[in-house]
Coordinates of C-alpha atoms and ligand atoms in Angstrom, one line a residue:
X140 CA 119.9 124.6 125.9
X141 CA 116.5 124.9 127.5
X142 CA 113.6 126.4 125.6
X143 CA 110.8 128.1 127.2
X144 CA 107.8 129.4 126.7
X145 CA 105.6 132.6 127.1
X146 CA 102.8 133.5 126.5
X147 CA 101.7 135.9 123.3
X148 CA 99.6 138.7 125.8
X149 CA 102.3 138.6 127.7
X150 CA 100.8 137.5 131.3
X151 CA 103.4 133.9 131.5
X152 CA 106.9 133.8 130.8
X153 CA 109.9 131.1 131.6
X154 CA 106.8 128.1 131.2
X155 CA 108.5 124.8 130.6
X156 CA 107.5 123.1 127.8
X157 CA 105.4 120.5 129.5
X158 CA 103.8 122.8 131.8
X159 CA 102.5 124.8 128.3
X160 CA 101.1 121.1 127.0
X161 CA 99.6 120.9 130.4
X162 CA 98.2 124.1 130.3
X163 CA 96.9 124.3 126.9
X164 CA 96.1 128.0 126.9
X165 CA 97.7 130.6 128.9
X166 CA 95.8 132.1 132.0
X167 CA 95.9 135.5 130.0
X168 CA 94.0 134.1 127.0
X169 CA 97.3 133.8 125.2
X170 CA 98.9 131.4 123.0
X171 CA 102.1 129.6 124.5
X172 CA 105.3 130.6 122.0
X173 CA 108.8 129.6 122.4
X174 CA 110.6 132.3 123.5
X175 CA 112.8 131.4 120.1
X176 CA 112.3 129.0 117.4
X177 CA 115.8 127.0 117.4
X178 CA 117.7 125.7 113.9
X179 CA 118.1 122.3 113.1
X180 CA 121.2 120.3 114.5
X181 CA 121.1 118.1 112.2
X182 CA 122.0 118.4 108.2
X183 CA 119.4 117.4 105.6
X184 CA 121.6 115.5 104.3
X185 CA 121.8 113.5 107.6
X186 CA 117.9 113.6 108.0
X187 CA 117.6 112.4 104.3
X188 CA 118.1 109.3 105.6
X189 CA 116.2 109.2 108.7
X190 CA 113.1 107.7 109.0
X191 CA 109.6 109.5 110.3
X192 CA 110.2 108.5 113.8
X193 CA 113.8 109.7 113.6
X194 CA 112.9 113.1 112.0
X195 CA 110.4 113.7 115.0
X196 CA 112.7 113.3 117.5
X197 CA 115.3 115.6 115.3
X198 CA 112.8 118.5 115.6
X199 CA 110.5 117.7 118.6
X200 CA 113.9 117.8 120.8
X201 CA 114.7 121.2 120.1
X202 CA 111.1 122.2 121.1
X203 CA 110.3 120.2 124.3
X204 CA 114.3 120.3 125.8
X205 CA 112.6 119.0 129.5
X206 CA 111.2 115.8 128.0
X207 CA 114.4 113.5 128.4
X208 CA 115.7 111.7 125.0
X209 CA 113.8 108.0 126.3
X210 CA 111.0 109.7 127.0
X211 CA 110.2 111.4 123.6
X212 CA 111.2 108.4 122.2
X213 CA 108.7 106.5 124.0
X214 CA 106.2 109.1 123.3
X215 CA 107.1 109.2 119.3
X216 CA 107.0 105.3 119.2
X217 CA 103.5 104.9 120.7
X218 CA 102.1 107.4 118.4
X219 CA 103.6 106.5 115.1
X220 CA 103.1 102.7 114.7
X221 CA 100.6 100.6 113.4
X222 CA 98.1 102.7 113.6
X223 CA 99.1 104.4 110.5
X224 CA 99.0 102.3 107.5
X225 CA 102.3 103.2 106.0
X226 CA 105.4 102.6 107.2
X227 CA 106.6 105.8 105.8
X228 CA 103.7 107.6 108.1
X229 CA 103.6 110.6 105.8
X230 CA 104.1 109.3 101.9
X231 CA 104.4 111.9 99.1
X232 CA 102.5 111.2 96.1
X233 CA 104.2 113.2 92.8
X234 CA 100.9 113.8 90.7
X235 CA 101.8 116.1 87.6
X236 CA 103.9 118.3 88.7
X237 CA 103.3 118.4 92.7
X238 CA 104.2 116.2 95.0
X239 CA 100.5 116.0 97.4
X240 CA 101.8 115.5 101.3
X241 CA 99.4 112.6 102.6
X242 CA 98.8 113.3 106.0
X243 CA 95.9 111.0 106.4
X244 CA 97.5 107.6 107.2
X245 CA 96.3 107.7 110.8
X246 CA 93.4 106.0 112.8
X247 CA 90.6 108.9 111.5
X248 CA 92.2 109.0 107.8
X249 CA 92.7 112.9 108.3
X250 CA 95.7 115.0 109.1
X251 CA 94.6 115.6 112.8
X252 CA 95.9 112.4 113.8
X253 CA 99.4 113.8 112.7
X254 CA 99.9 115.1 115.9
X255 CA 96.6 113.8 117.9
X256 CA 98.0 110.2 118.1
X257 CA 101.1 112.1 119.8
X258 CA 99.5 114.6 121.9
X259 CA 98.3 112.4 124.7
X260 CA 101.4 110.9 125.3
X261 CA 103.4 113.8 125.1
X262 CA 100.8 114.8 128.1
X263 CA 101.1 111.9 130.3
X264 CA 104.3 112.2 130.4
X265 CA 104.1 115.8 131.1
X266 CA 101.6 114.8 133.9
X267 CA 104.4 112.6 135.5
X268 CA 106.7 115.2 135.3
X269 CA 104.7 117.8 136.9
X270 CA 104.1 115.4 139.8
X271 CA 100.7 115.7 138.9
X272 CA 98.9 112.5 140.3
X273 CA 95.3 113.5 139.1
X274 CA 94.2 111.4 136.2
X275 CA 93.7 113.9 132.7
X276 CA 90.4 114.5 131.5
X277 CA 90.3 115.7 127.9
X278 CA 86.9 117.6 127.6
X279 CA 86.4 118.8 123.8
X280 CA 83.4 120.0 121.6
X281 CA 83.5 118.9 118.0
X282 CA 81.7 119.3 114.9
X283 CA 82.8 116.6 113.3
X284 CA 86.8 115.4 113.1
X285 CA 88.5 116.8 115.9
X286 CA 86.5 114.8 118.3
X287 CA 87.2 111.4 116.4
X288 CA 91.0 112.0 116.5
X289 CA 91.3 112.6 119.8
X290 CA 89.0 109.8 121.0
X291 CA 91.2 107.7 119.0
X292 CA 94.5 109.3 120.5
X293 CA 93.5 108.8 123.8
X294 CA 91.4 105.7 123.9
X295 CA 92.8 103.3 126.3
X296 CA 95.7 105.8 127.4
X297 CA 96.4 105.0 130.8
X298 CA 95.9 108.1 133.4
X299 CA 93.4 109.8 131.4
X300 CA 89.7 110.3 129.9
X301 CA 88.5 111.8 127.3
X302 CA 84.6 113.3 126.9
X303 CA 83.8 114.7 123.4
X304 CA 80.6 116.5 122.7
X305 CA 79.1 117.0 119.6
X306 CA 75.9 118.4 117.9
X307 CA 73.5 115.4 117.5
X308 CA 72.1 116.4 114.5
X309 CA 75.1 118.4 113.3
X310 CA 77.8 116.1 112.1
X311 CA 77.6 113.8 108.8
X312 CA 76.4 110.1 109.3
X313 CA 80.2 109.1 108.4
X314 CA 81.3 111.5 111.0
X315 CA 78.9 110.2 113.7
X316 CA 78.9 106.3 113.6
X317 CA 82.8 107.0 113.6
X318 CA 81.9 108.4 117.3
X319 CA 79.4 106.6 118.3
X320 CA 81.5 103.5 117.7
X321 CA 84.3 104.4 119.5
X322 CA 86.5 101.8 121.7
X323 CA 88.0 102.4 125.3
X324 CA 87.3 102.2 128.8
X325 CA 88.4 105.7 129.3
X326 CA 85.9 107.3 126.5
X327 CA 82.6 109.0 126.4
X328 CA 80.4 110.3 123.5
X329 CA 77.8 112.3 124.0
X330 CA 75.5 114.1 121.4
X331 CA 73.7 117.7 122.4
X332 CA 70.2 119.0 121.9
X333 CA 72.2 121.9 120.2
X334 CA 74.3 123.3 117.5
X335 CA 77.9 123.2 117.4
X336 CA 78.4 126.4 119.3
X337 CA 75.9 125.2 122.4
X338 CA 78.5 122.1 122.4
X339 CA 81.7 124.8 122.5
X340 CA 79.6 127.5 124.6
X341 CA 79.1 124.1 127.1
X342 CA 82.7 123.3 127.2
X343 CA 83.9 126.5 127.7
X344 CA 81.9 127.2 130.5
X345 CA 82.2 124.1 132.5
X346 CA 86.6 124.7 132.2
X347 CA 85.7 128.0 134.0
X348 CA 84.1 126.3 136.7
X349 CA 86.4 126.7 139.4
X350 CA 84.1 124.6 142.1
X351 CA 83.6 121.9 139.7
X352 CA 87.3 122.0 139.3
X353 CA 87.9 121.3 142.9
X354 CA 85.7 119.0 143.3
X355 CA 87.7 117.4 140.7
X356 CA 90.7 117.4 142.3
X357 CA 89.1 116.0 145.6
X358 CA 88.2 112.9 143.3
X359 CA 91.3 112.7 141.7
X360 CA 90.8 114.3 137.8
X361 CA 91.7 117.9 136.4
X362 CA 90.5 118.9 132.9
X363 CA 92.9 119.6 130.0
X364 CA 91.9 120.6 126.3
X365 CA 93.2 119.0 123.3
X366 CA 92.5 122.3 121.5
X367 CA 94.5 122.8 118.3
X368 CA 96.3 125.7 120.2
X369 CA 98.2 123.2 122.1
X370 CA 102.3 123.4 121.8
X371 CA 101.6 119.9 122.0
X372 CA 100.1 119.9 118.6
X373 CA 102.0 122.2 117.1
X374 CA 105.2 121.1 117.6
X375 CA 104.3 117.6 115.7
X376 CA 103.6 119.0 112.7
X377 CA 106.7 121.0 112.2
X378 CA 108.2 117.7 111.9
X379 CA 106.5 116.5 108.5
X380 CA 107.7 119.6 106.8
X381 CA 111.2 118.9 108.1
X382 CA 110.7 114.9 106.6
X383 CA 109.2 116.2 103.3
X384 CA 111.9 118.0 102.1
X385 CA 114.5 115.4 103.4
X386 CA 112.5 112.5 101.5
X387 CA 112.4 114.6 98.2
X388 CA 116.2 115.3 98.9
X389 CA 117.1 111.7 99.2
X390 CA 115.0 110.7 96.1
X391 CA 116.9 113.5 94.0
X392 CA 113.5 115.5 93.5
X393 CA 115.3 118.1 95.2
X394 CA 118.9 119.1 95.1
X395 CA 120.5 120.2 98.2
X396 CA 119.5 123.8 99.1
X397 CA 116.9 124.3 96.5
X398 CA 113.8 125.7 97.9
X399 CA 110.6 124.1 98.1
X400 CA 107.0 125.7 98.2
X401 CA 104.4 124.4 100.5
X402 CA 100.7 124.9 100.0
X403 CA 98.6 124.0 103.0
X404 CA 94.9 124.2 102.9
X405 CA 93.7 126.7 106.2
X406 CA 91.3 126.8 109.0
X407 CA 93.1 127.6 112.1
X408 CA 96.2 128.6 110.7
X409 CA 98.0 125.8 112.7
X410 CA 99.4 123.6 109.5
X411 CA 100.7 126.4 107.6
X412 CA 102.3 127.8 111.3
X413 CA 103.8 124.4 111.4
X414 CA 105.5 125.0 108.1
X415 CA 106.7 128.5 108.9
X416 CA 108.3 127.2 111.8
X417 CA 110.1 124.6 109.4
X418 CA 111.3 127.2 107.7
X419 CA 112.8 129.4 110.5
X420 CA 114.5 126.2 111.7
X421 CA 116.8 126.1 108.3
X422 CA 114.3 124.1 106.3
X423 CA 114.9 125.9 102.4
X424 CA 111.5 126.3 102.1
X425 CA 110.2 129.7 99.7
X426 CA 106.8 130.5 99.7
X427 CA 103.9 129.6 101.9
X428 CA 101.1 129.6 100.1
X429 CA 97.7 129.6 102.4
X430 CA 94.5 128.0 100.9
X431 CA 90.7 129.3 102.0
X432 CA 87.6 128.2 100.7
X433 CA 85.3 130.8 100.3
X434 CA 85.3 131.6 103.7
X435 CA 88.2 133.4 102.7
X436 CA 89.2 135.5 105.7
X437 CA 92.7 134.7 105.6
X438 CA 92.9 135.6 101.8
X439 CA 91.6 139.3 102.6
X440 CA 94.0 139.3 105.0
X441 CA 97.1 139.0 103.5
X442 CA 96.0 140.9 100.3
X443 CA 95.0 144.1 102.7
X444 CA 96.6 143.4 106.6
X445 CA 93.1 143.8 107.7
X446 CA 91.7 140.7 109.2
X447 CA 87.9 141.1 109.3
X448 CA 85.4 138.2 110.2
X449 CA 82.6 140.0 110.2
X450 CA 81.2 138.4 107.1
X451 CA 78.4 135.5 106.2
X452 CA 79.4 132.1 108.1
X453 CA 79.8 129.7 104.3
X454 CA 78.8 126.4 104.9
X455 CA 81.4 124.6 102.3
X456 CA 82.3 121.1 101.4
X457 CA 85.7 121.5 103.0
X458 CA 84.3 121.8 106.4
X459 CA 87.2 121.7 108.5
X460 CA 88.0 125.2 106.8
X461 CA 84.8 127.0 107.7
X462 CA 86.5 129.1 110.2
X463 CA 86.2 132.7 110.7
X464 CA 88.8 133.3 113.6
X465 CA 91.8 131.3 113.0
X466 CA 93.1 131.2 116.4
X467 CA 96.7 130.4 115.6
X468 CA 97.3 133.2 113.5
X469 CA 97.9 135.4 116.9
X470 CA 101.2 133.3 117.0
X471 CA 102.3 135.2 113.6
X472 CA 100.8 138.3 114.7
X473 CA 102.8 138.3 117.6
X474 CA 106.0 137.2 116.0
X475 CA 105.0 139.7 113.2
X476 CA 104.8 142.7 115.9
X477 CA 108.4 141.8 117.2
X478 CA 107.6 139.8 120.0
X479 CA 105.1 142.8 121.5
X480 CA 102.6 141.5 123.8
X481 CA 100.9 144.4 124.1
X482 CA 100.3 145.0 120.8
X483 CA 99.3 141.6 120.1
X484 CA 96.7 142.2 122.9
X485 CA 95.8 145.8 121.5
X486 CA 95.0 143.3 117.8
X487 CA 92.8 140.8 119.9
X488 CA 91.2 143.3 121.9
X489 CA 89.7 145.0 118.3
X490 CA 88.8 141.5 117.2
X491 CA 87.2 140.6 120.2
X492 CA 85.0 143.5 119.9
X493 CA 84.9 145.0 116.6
X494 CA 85.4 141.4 114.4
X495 CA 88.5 142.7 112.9
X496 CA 92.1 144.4 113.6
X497 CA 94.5 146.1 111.0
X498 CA 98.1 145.3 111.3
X499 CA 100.7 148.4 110.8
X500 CA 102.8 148.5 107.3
X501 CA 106.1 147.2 109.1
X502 CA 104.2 144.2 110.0
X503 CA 103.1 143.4 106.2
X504 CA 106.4 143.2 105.2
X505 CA 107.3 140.6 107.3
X506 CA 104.3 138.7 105.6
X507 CA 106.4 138.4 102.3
X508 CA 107.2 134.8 102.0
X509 CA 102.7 134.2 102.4
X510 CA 100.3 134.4 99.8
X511 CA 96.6 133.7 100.2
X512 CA 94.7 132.4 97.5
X513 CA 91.1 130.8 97.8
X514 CA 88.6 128.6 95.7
X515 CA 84.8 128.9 95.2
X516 CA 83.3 125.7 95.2
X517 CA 82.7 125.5 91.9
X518 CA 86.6 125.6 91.1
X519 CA 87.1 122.8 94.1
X520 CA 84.8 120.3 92.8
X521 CA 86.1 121.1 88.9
X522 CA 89.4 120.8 90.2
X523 CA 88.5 117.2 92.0
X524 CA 87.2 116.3 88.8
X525 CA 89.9 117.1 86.4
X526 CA 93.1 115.7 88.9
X527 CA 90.7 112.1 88.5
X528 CA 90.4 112.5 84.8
X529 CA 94.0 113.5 83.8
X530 CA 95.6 111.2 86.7
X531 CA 93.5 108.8 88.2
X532 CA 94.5 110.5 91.6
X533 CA 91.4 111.3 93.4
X534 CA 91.8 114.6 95.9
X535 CA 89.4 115.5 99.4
X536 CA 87.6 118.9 99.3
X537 CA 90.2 120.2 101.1
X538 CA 93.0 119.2 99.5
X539 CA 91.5 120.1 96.4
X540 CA 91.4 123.9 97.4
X541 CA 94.9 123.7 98.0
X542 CA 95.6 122.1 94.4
X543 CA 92.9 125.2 93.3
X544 CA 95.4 127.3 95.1
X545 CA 98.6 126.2 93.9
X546 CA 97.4 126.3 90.3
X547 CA 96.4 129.8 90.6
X548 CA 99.6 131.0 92.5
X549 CA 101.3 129.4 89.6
X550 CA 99.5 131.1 86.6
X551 CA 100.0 134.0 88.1
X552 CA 103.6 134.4 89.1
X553 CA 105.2 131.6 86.7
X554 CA 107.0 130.5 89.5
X555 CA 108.6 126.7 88.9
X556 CA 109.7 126.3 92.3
X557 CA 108.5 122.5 93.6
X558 CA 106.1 122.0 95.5
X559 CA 104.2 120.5 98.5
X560 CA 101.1 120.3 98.6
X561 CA 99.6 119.2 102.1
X562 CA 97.2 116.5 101.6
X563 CA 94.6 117.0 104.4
X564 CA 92.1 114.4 104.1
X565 CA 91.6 111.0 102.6
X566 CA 88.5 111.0 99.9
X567 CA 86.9 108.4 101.6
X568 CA 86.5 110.7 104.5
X569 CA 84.2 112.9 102.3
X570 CA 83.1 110.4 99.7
X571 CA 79.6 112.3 98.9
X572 CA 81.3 115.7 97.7
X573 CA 84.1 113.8 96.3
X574 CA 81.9 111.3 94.2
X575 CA 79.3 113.6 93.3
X576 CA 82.4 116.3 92.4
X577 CA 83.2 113.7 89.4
X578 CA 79.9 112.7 88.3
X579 CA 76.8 114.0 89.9
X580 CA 74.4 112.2 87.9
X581 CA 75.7 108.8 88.7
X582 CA 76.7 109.3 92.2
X583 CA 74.1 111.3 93.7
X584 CA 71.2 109.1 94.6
X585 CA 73.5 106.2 96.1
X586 CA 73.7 105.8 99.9
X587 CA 77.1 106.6 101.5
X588 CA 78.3 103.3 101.6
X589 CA 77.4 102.3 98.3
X590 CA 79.7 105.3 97.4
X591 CA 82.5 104.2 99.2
X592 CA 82.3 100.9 97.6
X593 CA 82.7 103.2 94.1
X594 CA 85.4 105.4 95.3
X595 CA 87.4 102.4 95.7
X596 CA 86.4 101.0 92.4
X597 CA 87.4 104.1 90.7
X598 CA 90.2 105.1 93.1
X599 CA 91.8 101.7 93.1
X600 CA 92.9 102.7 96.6
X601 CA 91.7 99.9 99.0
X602 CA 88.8 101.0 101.7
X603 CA 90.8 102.0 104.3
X604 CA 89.9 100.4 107.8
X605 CA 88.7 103.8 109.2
X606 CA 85.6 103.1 107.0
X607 CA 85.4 99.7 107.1
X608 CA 85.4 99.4 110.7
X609 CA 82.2 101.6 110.8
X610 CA 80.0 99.6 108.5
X611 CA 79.4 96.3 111.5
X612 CA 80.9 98.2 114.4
X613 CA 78.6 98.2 117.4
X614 CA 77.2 101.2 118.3
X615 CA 79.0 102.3 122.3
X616 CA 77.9 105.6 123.2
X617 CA 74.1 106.5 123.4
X618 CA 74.0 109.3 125.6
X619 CA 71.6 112.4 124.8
X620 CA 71.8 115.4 126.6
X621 CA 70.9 118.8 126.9
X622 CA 73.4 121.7 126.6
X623 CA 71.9 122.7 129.9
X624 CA 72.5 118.7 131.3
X625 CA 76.4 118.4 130.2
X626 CA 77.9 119.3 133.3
X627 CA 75.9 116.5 135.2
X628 CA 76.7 114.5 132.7
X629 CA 80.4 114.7 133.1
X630 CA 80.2 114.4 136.6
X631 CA 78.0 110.8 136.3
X632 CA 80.9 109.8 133.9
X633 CA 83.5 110.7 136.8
X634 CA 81.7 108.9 139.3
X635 CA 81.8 112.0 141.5
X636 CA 77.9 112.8 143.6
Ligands
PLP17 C1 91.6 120.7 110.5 C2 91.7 120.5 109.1 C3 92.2 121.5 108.2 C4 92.6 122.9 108.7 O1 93.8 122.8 109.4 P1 94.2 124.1 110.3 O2 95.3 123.6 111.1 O3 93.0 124.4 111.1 O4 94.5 125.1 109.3 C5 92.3 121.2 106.8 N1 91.8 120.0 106.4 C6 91.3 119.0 107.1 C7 90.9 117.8 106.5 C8 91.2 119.2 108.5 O5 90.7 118.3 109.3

């Protein structure tokens, strides 16, 4: 049966699935939903034995029903190969009494490339089904590991380009020679006189540009985002929820039908979505249990129904969680308020213009299967310390709040249920708040790469080639620009006068 999409303010309805990849966000400002969120067709039982690849076409099937069977399968094979250093793609790792989801197998070692590696071919493909001819130019701002998985994703991917922008002196050395250094024909770095908004702000402007736009499509390109708001995103990580609780089924971790917990650390909201939908397609999972760090916006929220990010911007050592508008939360807001477009908009609206919305009692009680919990980052880095000492296992900042989260959810309620705790990050990724998390005095004066080189003496977990391809890989993107300069500079890249 065909599955379409709408969007949540309620200006598009009956989109096809590849038109809302295409698309990215909807003309009305809303996010793309599936008009319903269908069950699994398979048993767990009969996706216990099914490998990554398999489960993703299992689940991705029922979301995209006008990409044909060999074409998702094409589009699933090309993203889940080599690239990833496991075979398995997504390994569980049972440490104490969790079992830690490792997401970070991929080309940038961090779950992004879950559903980045994916994402462009899932949009080719769209392309050619659209009869769109133009070639796809990604355009994205980044401040620091969005930008590397998609240049990785897309590098070399016939029929499109990909332009990232970041804040030249606003992203970690790691971060940035992982950029700078990037392969592909097709790619283009380029760092801003500017801070991480000036790069967004740029962006945002130059996809509004309707005569830049047609003087795009005279040369043959139209823009696309690779935004994390994308079905095209979304829809990929359902899958690993699906495959976590089938692996821990077929190892007898799990009998069949007992529910599972899932702890995802949060930013956007769009990992723990993924794991709700799991859940409403027949996965047994019980609680989702939402991590912040102390930009803990999402905690508030669940403990009051009032989301409010009008508060101090926290510069953490979980970056990728120092968010204060978690986009994909409309997405539960919406489902929340029945499907109600217009009071989904009525929500935005307020947070557009006041900061913050309050959502109505009936809509709390649907909320009863979340919890928030959050960590200072004192109890992150005490918590990376004391998994390393007890276990040897050594946890990223942002893993690390979800393991801060998950011990606090289980102190307080007693609950036994098993868990999963999505593993976001590989340490090596952050290897200065990780090292310096387990021993400060030691670690603190070295030079990044003489921490790596510790992290995998202590770790015994080999350097994976993410970081060792950055220590002798030339440098390939110079280009310096103003925020003021970046449309030009799009436009040289293009080859378009
Ligand atoms: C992006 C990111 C997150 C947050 O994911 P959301 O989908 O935005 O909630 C958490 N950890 C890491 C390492 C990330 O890169």
């Amino acid at each position: 049966m065909e599955l379409l999409y709408k969007s949540t303010r309620g200006g598009e309805s009956g989109v096809s699935a590849s038109r809302a990849i295409l698309e990215g966000l909807a003309k009305d400002g809303g996010l793309f939903v599936p008009e319903r969120i269908p069950a699994l067709d398979v048993t767990m039982d009969e996706l216990a034995g099914m490998t990554y690849q398999e489960t993703a076409y299992q689940v991705m099937k029922l979301f995209l029903t006008d990409f044909t069977e060999e074409e998702l399968k094409k589009c699933i094979a090309d993203a889940y190969d080599e690239k990833f250093d496991t075979e398995v793609i997504a390994p569980l790792a049972k440490v104490e009494d969790a079992y830690y989801l490792e997401l970070f197998h991929g080309a940038t070692i961090a779950f992004k490339d879950m559903a980045l590696s994916i994402l462009p071919h899932l949009m080719t493909t769209a392309a050619k089904k659209n009869q769109i001819k133009n070639e796809i130019v990604i355009l994205t701002a980044t401040s620091g590991d969005t930008g590397k998985a998609a240049l990785a994703g897309f590098a070399d991917v016939p029929g499109t380009r990909i332009i990232v922008f970041y804040p030249k002196n606003g992203v970690s050395p790691i971060q940035e020679k992982q950029m700078v250094t990037q392969k592909g024909d097709n790619t283009l770095v380029v760092g801003i006189h500017g801070n991480f908004d000036d790069a967004q702000s740029g962006v945002k402007k130059i996809f509004g540009d309707r005569e830049l736009a047609e003087e795009l499509n005279q040369a043959g390109f139209q823009f696309s985002s690779a935004n994390s708001i994308n079905i095209g995103r979304l829809v990929p990580q359902v899958v690993y929820y699906v495959y976590a609780y089938a692996k821990l089924l077929e190892s007898e971790e799990l009998e069949a039908g007992e529910g599972m917990n899932v702890v995802v650390p949060t930013g956007n909201f769009g990992n723990i979505l993924a794991a709700y939908y799991a859940k409403l397609m027949g996965v047994p999972i019980a609680k989702l249990i939402c991590a912040s760090n102390e930009n803990k916006v999402l905690y508030d929220f669940f403990q009051t129904g009032e989301y409010d990010k009008n508060r101090p911007f926290i510069l953490t050592t979980s970056p990728s969680m120092d968010i204060l508008i978690s986009s994909n939360l409309e997405r539960l807001i919406y489902r929340i308020a029945g499907d109600d477009a217009s009071e989904d908009v009525k929500l935005m609206t307020s947070l557009n213009q006041e900061g913050k919305y309050q959502i109505t009692e009936a809509m709390k009680e649907q909320l009863k299967d979340f919890r928030g919990y959050y960590a200072t980052e004192k109890e992150c880095a005490d918590r990376i310390a004391e998994v390393y000492g007890d276990t040897g296992y050594v946890l990223d900042p942002h893993t690390a709040v979800a393991s801060c989260a998950y011990e606090k959810y289980r102190a307080e309620t007693g609950d036994q249920t098993k868990t999963v705790i999505a593993s976001t990050a590989s340490p090596y990724k952050f290897t200065r708040s990780v090292m310096e998390a387990i021993d400060a005095e030691r670690y603190g004066q070295m030079s990044d790469f003489e921490l790596v080189d510790c992290l995998e003496e202590i770790s015994k977990v080999p350097v994976p080639a993410a970081i060792e391809e950055i220590r002798t890989a030339p440098v390939r993107h110079r280009t310096v620009c103003e925020a003021s300069e970046m449309k030009q500079t799009v436009k040289e890249f293009l080859g378009i006068k």
